[in-house]
Tab-separated table of C-alpha atoms and ligand atoms in Angstrom:
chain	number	residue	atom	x	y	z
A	24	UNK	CA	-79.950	6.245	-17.782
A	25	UNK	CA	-78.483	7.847	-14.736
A	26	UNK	CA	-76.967	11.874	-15.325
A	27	UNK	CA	-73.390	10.351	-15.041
A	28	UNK	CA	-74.332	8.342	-18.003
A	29	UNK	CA	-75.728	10.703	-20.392
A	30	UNK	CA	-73.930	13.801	-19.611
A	31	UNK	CA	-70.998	13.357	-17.359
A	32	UNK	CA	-69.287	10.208	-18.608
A	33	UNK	CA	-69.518	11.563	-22.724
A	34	UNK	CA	-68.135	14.445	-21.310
A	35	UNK	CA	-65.198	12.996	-19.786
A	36	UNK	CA	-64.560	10.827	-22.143
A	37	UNK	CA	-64.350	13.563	-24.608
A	38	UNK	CA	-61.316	14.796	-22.777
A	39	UNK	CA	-57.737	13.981	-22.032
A	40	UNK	CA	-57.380	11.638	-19.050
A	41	UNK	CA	-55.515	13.771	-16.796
A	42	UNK	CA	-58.054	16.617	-17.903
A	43	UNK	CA	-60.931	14.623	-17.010
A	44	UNK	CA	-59.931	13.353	-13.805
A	45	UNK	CA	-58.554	17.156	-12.785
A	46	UNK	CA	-62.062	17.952	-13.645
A	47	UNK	CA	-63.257	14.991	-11.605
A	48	UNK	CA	-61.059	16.476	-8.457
A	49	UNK	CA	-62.666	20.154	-8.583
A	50	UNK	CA	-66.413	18.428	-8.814
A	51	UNK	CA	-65.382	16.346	-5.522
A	52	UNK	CA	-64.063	19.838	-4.199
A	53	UNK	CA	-67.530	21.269	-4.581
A	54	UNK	CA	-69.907	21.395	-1.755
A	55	UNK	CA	-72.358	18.677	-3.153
A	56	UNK	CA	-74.515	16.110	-1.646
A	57	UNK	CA	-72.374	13.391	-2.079
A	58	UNK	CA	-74.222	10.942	0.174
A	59	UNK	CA	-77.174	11.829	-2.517
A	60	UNK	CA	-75.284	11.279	-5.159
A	61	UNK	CA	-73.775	7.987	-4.257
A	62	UNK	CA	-76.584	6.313	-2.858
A	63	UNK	CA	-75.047	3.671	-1.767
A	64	UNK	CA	-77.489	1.749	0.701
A	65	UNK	CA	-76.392	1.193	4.280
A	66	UNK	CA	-76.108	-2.951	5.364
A	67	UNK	CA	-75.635	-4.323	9.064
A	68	UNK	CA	-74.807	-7.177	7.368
A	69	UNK	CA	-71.512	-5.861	5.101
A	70	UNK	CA	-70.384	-3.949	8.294
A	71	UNK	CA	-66.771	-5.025	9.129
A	72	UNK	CA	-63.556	-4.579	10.751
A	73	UNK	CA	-60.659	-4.252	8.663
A	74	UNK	CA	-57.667	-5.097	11.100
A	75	UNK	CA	-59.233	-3.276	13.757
A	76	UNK	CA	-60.469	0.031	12.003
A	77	UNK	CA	-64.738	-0.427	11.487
A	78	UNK	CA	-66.128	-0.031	8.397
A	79	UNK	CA	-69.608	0.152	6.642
A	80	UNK	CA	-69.206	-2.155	4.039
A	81	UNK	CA	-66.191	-3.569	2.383
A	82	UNK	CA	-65.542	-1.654	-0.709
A	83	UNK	CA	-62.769	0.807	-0.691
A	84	UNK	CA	-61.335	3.387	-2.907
A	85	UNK	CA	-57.574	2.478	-3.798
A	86	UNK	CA	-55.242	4.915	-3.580
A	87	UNK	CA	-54.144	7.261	-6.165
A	88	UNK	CA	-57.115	8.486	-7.596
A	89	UNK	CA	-57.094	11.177	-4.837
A	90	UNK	CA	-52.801	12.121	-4.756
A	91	UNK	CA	-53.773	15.059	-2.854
A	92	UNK	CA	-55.516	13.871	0.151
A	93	UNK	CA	-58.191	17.017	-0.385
A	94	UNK	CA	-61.004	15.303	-1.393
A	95	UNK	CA	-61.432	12.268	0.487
A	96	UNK	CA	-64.349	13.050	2.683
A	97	UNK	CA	-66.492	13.904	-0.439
A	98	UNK	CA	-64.908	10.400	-2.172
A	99	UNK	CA	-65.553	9.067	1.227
A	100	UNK	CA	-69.532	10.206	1.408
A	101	UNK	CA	-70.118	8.356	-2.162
A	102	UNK	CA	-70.600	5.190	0.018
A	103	UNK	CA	-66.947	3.775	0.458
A	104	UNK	CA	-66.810	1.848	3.343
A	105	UNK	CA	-62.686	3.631	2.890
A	106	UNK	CA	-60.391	5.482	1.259
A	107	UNK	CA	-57.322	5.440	0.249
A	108	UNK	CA	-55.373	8.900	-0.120
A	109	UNK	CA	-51.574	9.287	-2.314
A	110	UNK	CA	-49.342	7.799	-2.811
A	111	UNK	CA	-47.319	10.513	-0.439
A	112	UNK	CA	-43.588	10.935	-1.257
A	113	UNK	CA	-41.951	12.621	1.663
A	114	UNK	CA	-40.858	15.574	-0.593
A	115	UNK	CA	-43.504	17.021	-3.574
A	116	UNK	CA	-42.859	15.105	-6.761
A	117	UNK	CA	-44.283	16.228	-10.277
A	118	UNK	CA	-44.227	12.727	-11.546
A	119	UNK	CA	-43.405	11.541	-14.986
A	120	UNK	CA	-43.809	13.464	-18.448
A	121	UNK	CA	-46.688	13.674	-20.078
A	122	UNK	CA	-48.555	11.806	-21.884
A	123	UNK	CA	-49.089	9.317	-18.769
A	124	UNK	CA	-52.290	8.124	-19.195
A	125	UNK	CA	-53.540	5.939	-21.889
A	126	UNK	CA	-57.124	4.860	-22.150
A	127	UNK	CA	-58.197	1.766	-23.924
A	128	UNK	CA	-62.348	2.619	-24.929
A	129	UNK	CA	-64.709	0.126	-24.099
A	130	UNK	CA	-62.359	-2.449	-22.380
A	131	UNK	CA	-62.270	-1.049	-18.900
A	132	UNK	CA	-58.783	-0.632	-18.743
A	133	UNK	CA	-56.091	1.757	-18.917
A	134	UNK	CA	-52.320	2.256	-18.119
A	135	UNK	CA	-50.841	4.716	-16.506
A	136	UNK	CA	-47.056	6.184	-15.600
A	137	UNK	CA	-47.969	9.093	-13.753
A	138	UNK	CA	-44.862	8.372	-11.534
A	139	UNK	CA	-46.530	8.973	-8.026
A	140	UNK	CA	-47.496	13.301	-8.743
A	141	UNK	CA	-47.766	14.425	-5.067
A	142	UNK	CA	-47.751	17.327	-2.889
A	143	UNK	CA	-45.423	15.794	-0.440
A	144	UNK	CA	-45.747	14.842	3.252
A	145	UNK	CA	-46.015	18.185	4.819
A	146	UNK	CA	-48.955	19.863	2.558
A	147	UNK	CA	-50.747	16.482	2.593
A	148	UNK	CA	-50.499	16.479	6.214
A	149	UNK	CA	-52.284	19.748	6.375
A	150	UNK	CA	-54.975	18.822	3.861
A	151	UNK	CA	-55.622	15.806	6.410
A	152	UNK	CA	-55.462	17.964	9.155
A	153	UNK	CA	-57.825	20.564	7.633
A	154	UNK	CA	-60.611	17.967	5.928
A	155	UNK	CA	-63.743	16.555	7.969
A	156	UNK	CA	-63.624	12.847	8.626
A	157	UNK	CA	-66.610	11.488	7.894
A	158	UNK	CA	-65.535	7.887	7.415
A	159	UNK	CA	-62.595	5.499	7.705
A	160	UNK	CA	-59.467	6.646	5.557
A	161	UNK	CA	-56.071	5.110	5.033
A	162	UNK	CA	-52.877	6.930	3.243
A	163	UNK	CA	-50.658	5.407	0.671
A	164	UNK	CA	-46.896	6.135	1.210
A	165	UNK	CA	-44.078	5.465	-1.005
A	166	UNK	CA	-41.388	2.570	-1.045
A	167	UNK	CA	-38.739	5.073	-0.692
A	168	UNK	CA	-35.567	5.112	1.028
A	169	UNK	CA	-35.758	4.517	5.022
A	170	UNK	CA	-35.521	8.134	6.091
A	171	UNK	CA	-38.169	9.543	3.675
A	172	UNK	CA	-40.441	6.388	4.406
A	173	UNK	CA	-40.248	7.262	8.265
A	174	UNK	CA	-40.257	11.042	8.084
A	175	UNK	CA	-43.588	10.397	5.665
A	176	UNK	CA	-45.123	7.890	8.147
A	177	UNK	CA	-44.418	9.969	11.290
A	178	UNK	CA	-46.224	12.869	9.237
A	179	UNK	CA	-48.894	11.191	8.343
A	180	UNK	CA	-50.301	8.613	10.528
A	181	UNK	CA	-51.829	10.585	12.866
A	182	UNK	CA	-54.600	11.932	10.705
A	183	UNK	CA	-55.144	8.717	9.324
A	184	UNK	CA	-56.817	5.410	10.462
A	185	UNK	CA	-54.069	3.057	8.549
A	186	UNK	CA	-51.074	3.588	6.446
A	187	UNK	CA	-50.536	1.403	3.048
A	188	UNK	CA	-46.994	0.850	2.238
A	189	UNK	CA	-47.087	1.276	-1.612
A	190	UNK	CA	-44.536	-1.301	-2.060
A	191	UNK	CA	-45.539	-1.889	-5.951
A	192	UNK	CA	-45.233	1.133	-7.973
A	193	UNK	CA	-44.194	0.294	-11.295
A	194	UNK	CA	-43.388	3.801	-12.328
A	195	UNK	CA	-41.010	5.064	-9.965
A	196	UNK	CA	-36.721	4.712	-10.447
A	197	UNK	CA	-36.174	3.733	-6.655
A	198	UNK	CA	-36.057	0.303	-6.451
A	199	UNK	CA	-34.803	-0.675	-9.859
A	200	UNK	CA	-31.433	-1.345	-8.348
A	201	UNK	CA	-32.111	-2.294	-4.973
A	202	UNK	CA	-32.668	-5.715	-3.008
A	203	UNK	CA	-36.634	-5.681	-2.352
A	204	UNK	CA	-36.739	-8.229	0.105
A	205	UNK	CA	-34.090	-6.823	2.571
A	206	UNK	CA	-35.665	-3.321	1.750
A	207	UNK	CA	-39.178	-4.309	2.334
A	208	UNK	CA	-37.892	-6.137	5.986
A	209	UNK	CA	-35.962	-3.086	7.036
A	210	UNK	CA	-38.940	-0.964	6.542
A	211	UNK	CA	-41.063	-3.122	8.301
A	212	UNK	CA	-38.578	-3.156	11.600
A	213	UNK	CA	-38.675	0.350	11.207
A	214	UNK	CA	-42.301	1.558	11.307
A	215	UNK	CA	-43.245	-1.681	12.983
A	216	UNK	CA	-40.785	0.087	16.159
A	217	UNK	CA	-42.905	3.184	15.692
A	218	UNK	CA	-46.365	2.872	14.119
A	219	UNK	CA	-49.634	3.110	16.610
A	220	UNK	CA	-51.739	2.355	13.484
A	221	UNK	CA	-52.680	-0.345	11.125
A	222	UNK	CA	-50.135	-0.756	8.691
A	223	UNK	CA	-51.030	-2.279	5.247
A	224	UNK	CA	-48.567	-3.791	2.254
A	225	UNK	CA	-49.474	-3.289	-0.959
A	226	UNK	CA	-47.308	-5.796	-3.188
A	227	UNK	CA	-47.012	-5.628	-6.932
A	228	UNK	CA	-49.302	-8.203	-9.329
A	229	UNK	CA	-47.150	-11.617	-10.381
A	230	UNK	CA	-48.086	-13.811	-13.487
A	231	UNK	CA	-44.799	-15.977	-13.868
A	232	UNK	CA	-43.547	-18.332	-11.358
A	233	UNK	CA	-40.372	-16.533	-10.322
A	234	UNK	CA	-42.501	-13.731	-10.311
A	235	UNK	CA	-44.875	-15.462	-7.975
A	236	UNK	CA	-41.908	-16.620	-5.455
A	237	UNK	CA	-40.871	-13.114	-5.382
A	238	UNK	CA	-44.104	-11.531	-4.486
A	239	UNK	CA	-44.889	-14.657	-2.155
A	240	UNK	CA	-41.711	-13.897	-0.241
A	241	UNK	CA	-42.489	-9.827	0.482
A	242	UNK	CA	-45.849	-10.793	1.189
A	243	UNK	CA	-44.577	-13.556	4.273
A	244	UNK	CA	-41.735	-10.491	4.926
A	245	UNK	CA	-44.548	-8.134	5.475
A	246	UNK	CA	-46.156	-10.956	7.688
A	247	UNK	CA	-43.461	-11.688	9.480
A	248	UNK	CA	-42.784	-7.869	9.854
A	249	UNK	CA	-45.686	-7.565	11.611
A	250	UNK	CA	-48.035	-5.864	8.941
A	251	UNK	CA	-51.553	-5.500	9.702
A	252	UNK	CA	-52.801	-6.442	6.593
A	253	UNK	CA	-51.794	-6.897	2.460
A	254	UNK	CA	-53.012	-4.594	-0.671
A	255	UNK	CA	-53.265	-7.343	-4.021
A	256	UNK	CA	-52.143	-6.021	-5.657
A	257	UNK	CA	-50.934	-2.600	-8.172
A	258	UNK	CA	-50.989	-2.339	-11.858
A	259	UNK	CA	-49.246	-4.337	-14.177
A	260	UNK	CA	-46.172	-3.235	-15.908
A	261	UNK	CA	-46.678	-3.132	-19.868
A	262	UNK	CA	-45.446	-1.459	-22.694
A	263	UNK	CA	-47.195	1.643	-24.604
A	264	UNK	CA	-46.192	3.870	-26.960
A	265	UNK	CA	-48.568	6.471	-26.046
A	266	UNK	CA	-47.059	7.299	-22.991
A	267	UNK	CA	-44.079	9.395	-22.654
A	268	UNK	CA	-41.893	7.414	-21.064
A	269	UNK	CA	-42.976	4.551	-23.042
A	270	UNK	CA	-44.064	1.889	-20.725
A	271	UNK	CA	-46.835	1.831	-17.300
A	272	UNK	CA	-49.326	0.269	-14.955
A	273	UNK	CA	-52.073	-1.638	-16.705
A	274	UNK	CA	-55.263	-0.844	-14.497
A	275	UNK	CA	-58.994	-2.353	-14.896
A	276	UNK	CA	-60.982	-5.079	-16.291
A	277	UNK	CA	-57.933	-6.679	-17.764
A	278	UNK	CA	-56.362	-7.670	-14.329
A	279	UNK	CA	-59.176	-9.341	-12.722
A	280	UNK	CA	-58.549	-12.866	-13.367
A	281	UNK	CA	-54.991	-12.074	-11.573
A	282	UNK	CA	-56.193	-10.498	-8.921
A	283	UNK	CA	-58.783	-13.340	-7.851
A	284	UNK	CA	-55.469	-15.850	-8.667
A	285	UNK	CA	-53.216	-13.650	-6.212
A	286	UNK	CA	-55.334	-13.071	-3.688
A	287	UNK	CA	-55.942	-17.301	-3.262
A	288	UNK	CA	-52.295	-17.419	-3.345
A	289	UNK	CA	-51.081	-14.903	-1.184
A	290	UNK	CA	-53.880	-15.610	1.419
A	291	UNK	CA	-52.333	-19.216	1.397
A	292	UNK	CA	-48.737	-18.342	1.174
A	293	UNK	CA	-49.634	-16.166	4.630
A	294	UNK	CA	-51.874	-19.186	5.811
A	295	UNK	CA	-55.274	-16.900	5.921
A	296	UNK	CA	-53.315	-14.754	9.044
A	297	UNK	CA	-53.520	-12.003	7.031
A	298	UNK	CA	-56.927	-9.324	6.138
A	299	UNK	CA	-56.029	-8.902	2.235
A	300	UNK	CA	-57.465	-5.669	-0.105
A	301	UNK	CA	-58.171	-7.774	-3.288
A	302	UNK	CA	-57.161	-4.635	-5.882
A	303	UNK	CA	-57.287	-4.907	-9.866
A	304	UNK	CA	-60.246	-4.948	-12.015
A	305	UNK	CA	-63.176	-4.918	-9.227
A	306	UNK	CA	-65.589	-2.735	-11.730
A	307	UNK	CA	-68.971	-5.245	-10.328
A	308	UNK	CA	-70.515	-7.139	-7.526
A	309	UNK	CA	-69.512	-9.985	-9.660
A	310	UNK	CA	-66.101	-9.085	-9.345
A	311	UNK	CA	-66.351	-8.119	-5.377
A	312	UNK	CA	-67.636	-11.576	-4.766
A	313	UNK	CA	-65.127	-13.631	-6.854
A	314	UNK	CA	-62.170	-11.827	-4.711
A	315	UNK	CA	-63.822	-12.207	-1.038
A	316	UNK	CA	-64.930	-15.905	-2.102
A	317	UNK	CA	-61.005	-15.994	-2.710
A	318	UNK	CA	-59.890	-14.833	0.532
A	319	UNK	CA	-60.000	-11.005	0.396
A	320	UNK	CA	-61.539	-9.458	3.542
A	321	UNK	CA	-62.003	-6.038	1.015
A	322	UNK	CA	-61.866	-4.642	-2.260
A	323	UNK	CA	-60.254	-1.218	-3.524
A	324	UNK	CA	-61.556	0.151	-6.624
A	325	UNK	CA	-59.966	2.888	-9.099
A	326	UNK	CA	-60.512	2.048	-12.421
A	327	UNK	CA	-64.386	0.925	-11.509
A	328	UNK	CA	-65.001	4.339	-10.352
A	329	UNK	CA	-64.006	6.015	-13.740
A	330	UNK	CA	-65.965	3.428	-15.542
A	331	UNK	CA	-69.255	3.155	-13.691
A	332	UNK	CA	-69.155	6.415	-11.850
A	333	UNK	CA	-70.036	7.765	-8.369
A	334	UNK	CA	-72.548	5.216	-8.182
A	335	UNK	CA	-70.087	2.079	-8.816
A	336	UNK	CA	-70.127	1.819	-4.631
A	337	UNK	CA	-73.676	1.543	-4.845
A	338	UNK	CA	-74.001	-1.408	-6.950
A	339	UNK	CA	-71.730	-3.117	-5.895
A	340	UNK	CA	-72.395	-2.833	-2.494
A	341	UNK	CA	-75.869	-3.456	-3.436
A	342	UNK	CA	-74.970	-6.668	-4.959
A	343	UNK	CA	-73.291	-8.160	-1.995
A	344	UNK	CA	-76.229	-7.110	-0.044
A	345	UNK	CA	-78.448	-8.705	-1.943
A	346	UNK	CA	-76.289	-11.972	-2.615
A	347	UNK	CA	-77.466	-15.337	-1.168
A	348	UNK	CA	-76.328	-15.582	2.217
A	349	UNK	CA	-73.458	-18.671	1.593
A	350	UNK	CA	-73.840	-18.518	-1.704
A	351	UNK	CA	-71.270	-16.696	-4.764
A	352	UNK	CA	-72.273	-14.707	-7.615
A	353	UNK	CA	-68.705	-15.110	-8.946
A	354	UNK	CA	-68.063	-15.390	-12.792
A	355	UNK	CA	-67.783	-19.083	-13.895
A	356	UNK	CA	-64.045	-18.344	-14.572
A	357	UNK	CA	-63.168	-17.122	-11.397
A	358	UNK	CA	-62.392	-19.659	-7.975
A	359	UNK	CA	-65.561	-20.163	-6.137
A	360	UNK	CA	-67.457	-22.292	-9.281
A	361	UNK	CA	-64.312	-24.681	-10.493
A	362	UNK	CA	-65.524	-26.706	-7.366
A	363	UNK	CA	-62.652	-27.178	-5.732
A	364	UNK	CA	-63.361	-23.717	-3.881
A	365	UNK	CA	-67.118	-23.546	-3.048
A	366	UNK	CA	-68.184	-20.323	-2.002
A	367	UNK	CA	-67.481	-18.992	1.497
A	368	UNK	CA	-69.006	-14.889	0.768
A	369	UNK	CA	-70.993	-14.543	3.821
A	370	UNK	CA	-73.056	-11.835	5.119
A	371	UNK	CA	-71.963	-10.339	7.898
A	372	UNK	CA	-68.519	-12.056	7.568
A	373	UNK	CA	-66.800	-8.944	7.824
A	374	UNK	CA	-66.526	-9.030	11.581
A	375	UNK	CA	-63.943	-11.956	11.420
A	376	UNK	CA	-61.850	-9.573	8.591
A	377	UNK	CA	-58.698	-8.638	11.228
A	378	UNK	CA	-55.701	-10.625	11.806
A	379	UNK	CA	-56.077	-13.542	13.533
A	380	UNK	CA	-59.444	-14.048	13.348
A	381	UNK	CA	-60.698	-14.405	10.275
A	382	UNK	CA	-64.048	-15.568	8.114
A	383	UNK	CA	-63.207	-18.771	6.232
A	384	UNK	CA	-60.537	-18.289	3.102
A	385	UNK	CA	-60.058	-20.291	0.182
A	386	UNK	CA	-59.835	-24.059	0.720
A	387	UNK	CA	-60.862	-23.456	4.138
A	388	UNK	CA	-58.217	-22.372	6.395
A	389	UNK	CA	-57.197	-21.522	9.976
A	390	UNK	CA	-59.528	-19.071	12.190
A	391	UNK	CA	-62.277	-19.662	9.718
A	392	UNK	CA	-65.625	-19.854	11.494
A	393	UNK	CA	-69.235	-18.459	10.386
A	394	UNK	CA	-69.763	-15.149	10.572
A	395	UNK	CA	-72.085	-13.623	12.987
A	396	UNK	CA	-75.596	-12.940	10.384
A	397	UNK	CA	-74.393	-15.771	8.413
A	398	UNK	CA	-76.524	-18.766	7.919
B	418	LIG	C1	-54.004	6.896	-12.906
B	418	LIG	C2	-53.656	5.943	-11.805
B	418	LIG	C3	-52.861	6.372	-10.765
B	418	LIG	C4	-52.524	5.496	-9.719
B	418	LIG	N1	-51.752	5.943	-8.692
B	418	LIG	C5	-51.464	5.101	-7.664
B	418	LIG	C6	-50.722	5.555	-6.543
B	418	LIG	O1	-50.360	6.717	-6.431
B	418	LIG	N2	-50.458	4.652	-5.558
B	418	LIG	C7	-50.878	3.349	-5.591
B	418	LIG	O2	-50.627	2.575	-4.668
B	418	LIG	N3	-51.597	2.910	-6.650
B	418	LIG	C8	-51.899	3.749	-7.661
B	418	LIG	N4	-52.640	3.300	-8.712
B	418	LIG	C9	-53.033	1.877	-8.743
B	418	LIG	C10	-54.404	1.657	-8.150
B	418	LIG	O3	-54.447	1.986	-6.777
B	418	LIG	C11	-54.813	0.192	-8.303
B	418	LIG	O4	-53.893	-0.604	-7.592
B	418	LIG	C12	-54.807	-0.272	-9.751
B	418	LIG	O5	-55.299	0.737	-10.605
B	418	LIG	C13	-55.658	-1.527	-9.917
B	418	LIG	O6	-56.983	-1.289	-9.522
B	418	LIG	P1	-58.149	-0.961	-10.580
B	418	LIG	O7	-58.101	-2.025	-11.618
B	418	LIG	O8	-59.406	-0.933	-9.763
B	418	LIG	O9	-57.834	0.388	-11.164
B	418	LIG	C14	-52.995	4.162	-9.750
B	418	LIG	C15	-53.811	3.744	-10.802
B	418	LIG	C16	-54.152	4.609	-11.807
B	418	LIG	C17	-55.042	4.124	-12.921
């Protein structure tokens, strides 16, 4: 049993959420040998481009887990082939009361109305500008109004390698009112006028069918839009008493059988055109496999790094190292074993993983061809 295990993870566990993970953020603050500490093996094979920025291996850390943008190059040295920093506001936010995080022991799951806490554009800026860069890294920015979206983008992108437009947070009022579709398209002509980045979409989980249309329809806007890629997808809305405001995000284990369903429908709803960040529930190598088999080009993982630890990256970049070239190690639930989508994870497929030229999706698809180290 690893240290995390027998002293770190009791220990966190023994505290409030927002306690533990503070403590979590003043650890990654420290000097430490992260690299060491993450051990996350280093594969030609998983190398890949995501829309044009490199990366090591496909396994990124989705945003929110680091609001400040201060500790990314120690998340970053873990082993994540990114990292995601916010979600940034364009002024500081303090987020929602608390209680705002509930945990649910042993399940791998938790929700969460934390209500995007940030320091706002212009600190996070200089946290960016301050911090080594010693590996890919993307920030999250809010849905907000026009003006704040822009001012935030313009103060951000340049010490970044992508932007993610958090298009999907379920705690925030904006929005509640608004027309999403002619929203999400004016942003898009916006920072698509002015962006010299990659600029991702990260659109909110569906379960129902009118939920589906809707989600299907901002993910072609974004498309259309010219976005460089799609985030599938946030947490789900539920109710809990235990937070103050009543209701939140569902993170973790419990969304993984969406996120492998969302992923094979948004990558055919965008006709595979699209690199997609399959987001919700990745906790194993298992799980990574199941999403790329259905068309994701990466995974993000939040929830998997409070449950496994800094050495989640590890294992599960281990495991798609070590999985059968061709072949899936996906759960017999997920697409990928029901035999009407065989397998397509690849080694080395990640240098088809940008627009327009992509490894094979689900149900085979356009710009699908092997992958250079594939079989
Ligand atoms: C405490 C907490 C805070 C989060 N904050 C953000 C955020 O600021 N921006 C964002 O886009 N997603 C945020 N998320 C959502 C995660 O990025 C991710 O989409 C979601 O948790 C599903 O992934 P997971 O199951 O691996 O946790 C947050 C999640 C949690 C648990």
């Amino acid at each position: 049993m690893g240290l995390y295990w027998a002293v770190a993870r009791p220990l966190f566990s023994s505290l409030p959420p927002e306690a533990a993970h503070r403590l979590a953020m003043c650890i990654f603050s420290l000097p430490l040998p992260w690299e060491r500490i993450g051990a996350t093996p280093k594969d030609p094979a998983l190398r890949t481009s995501l829309a044009g920025i490199e990366l090591s291996n496909p396994v990124g850390l989705a945003a929110g887990f680091d609001k400040s943008c201060r500790h990314l190059d120690s998340l970053g040295r873990l082993g994540f082939g990114y990292v995601i920093g916010g979600t940034i506001t364009r002024d500081p936010r303090s987020g929602n009361a608390k209680p705002r995080i509930a945990r649910y022991p042993g399940r791998g799951s938790m929700t969460n109305a934390m209500g995007l806490p940030n320091p706002g554009a212009e600190a996070a800026a200089r946290s960016l500008s301050r911090s080594p860069r010693s590996g890919p890294r993307l920030v999250s920015i809010a849905d907000q109004g026009p003006d704040e979206v822009i001012a935030t983008h313009a103060l951000l992108e340049p010490h970044v390698d992508g932007v993610e437009l958090n298009a999907s947070c379920p705690n925030v009022s904006w929005g509640r009112d608004r027309d999403d579709e002619a929203h999400l398209a004016l942003l898009m002509q916006e920072l698509g006028a002015r962006r010299t980045r990659p600029l991702f979409v990260k659109l909110p989980p569906f379960r129902s069918d009118v939920e589906r249309q809707a989600v299907l329809s901002l993910a072609r806007i974004a498309q259309d839009g010219g976005a460089d890629g799609l985030t599938c997808s946030n947490t789900r809305p539920v109710s809990d008493r235990r937070l103050s405001v009543g209701a939140g995000g569902l993170s973790g284990r419990a969304l993984f059988p969406d996120t492998v369903r969302i992923v094979g429908d948004v990558w055919t709803a965008t006709a595979g055109a699209l690199p997609i960040n399959a987001c919700g529930g990745v906790l194993s190598a298992a799980d990574a496999l199941a999403c790329l088999d259905a068309g994701a080009a990466t995974v993000q993982v939040y929830t998997g790094l409070i449950e496994g630890g800094p050495r989640v990256v590890r294992d599960i970049v281990r495991g798609l190292s070590e999985a059968p070239s061709g072949r899936s190690l996906a759960p017999a639930s997920s697409p990928g074993q029901d035999g009407t989508r065989p397998g397509r994870f690849r080694r080395g497929f990640g240098a088809t993983a940008s627009a327009g030229e992509r490894r094979p999706g689900p149900r085979g698809g356009p710009g699908g061809r092997p992958a250079p180290g594939g079989p």
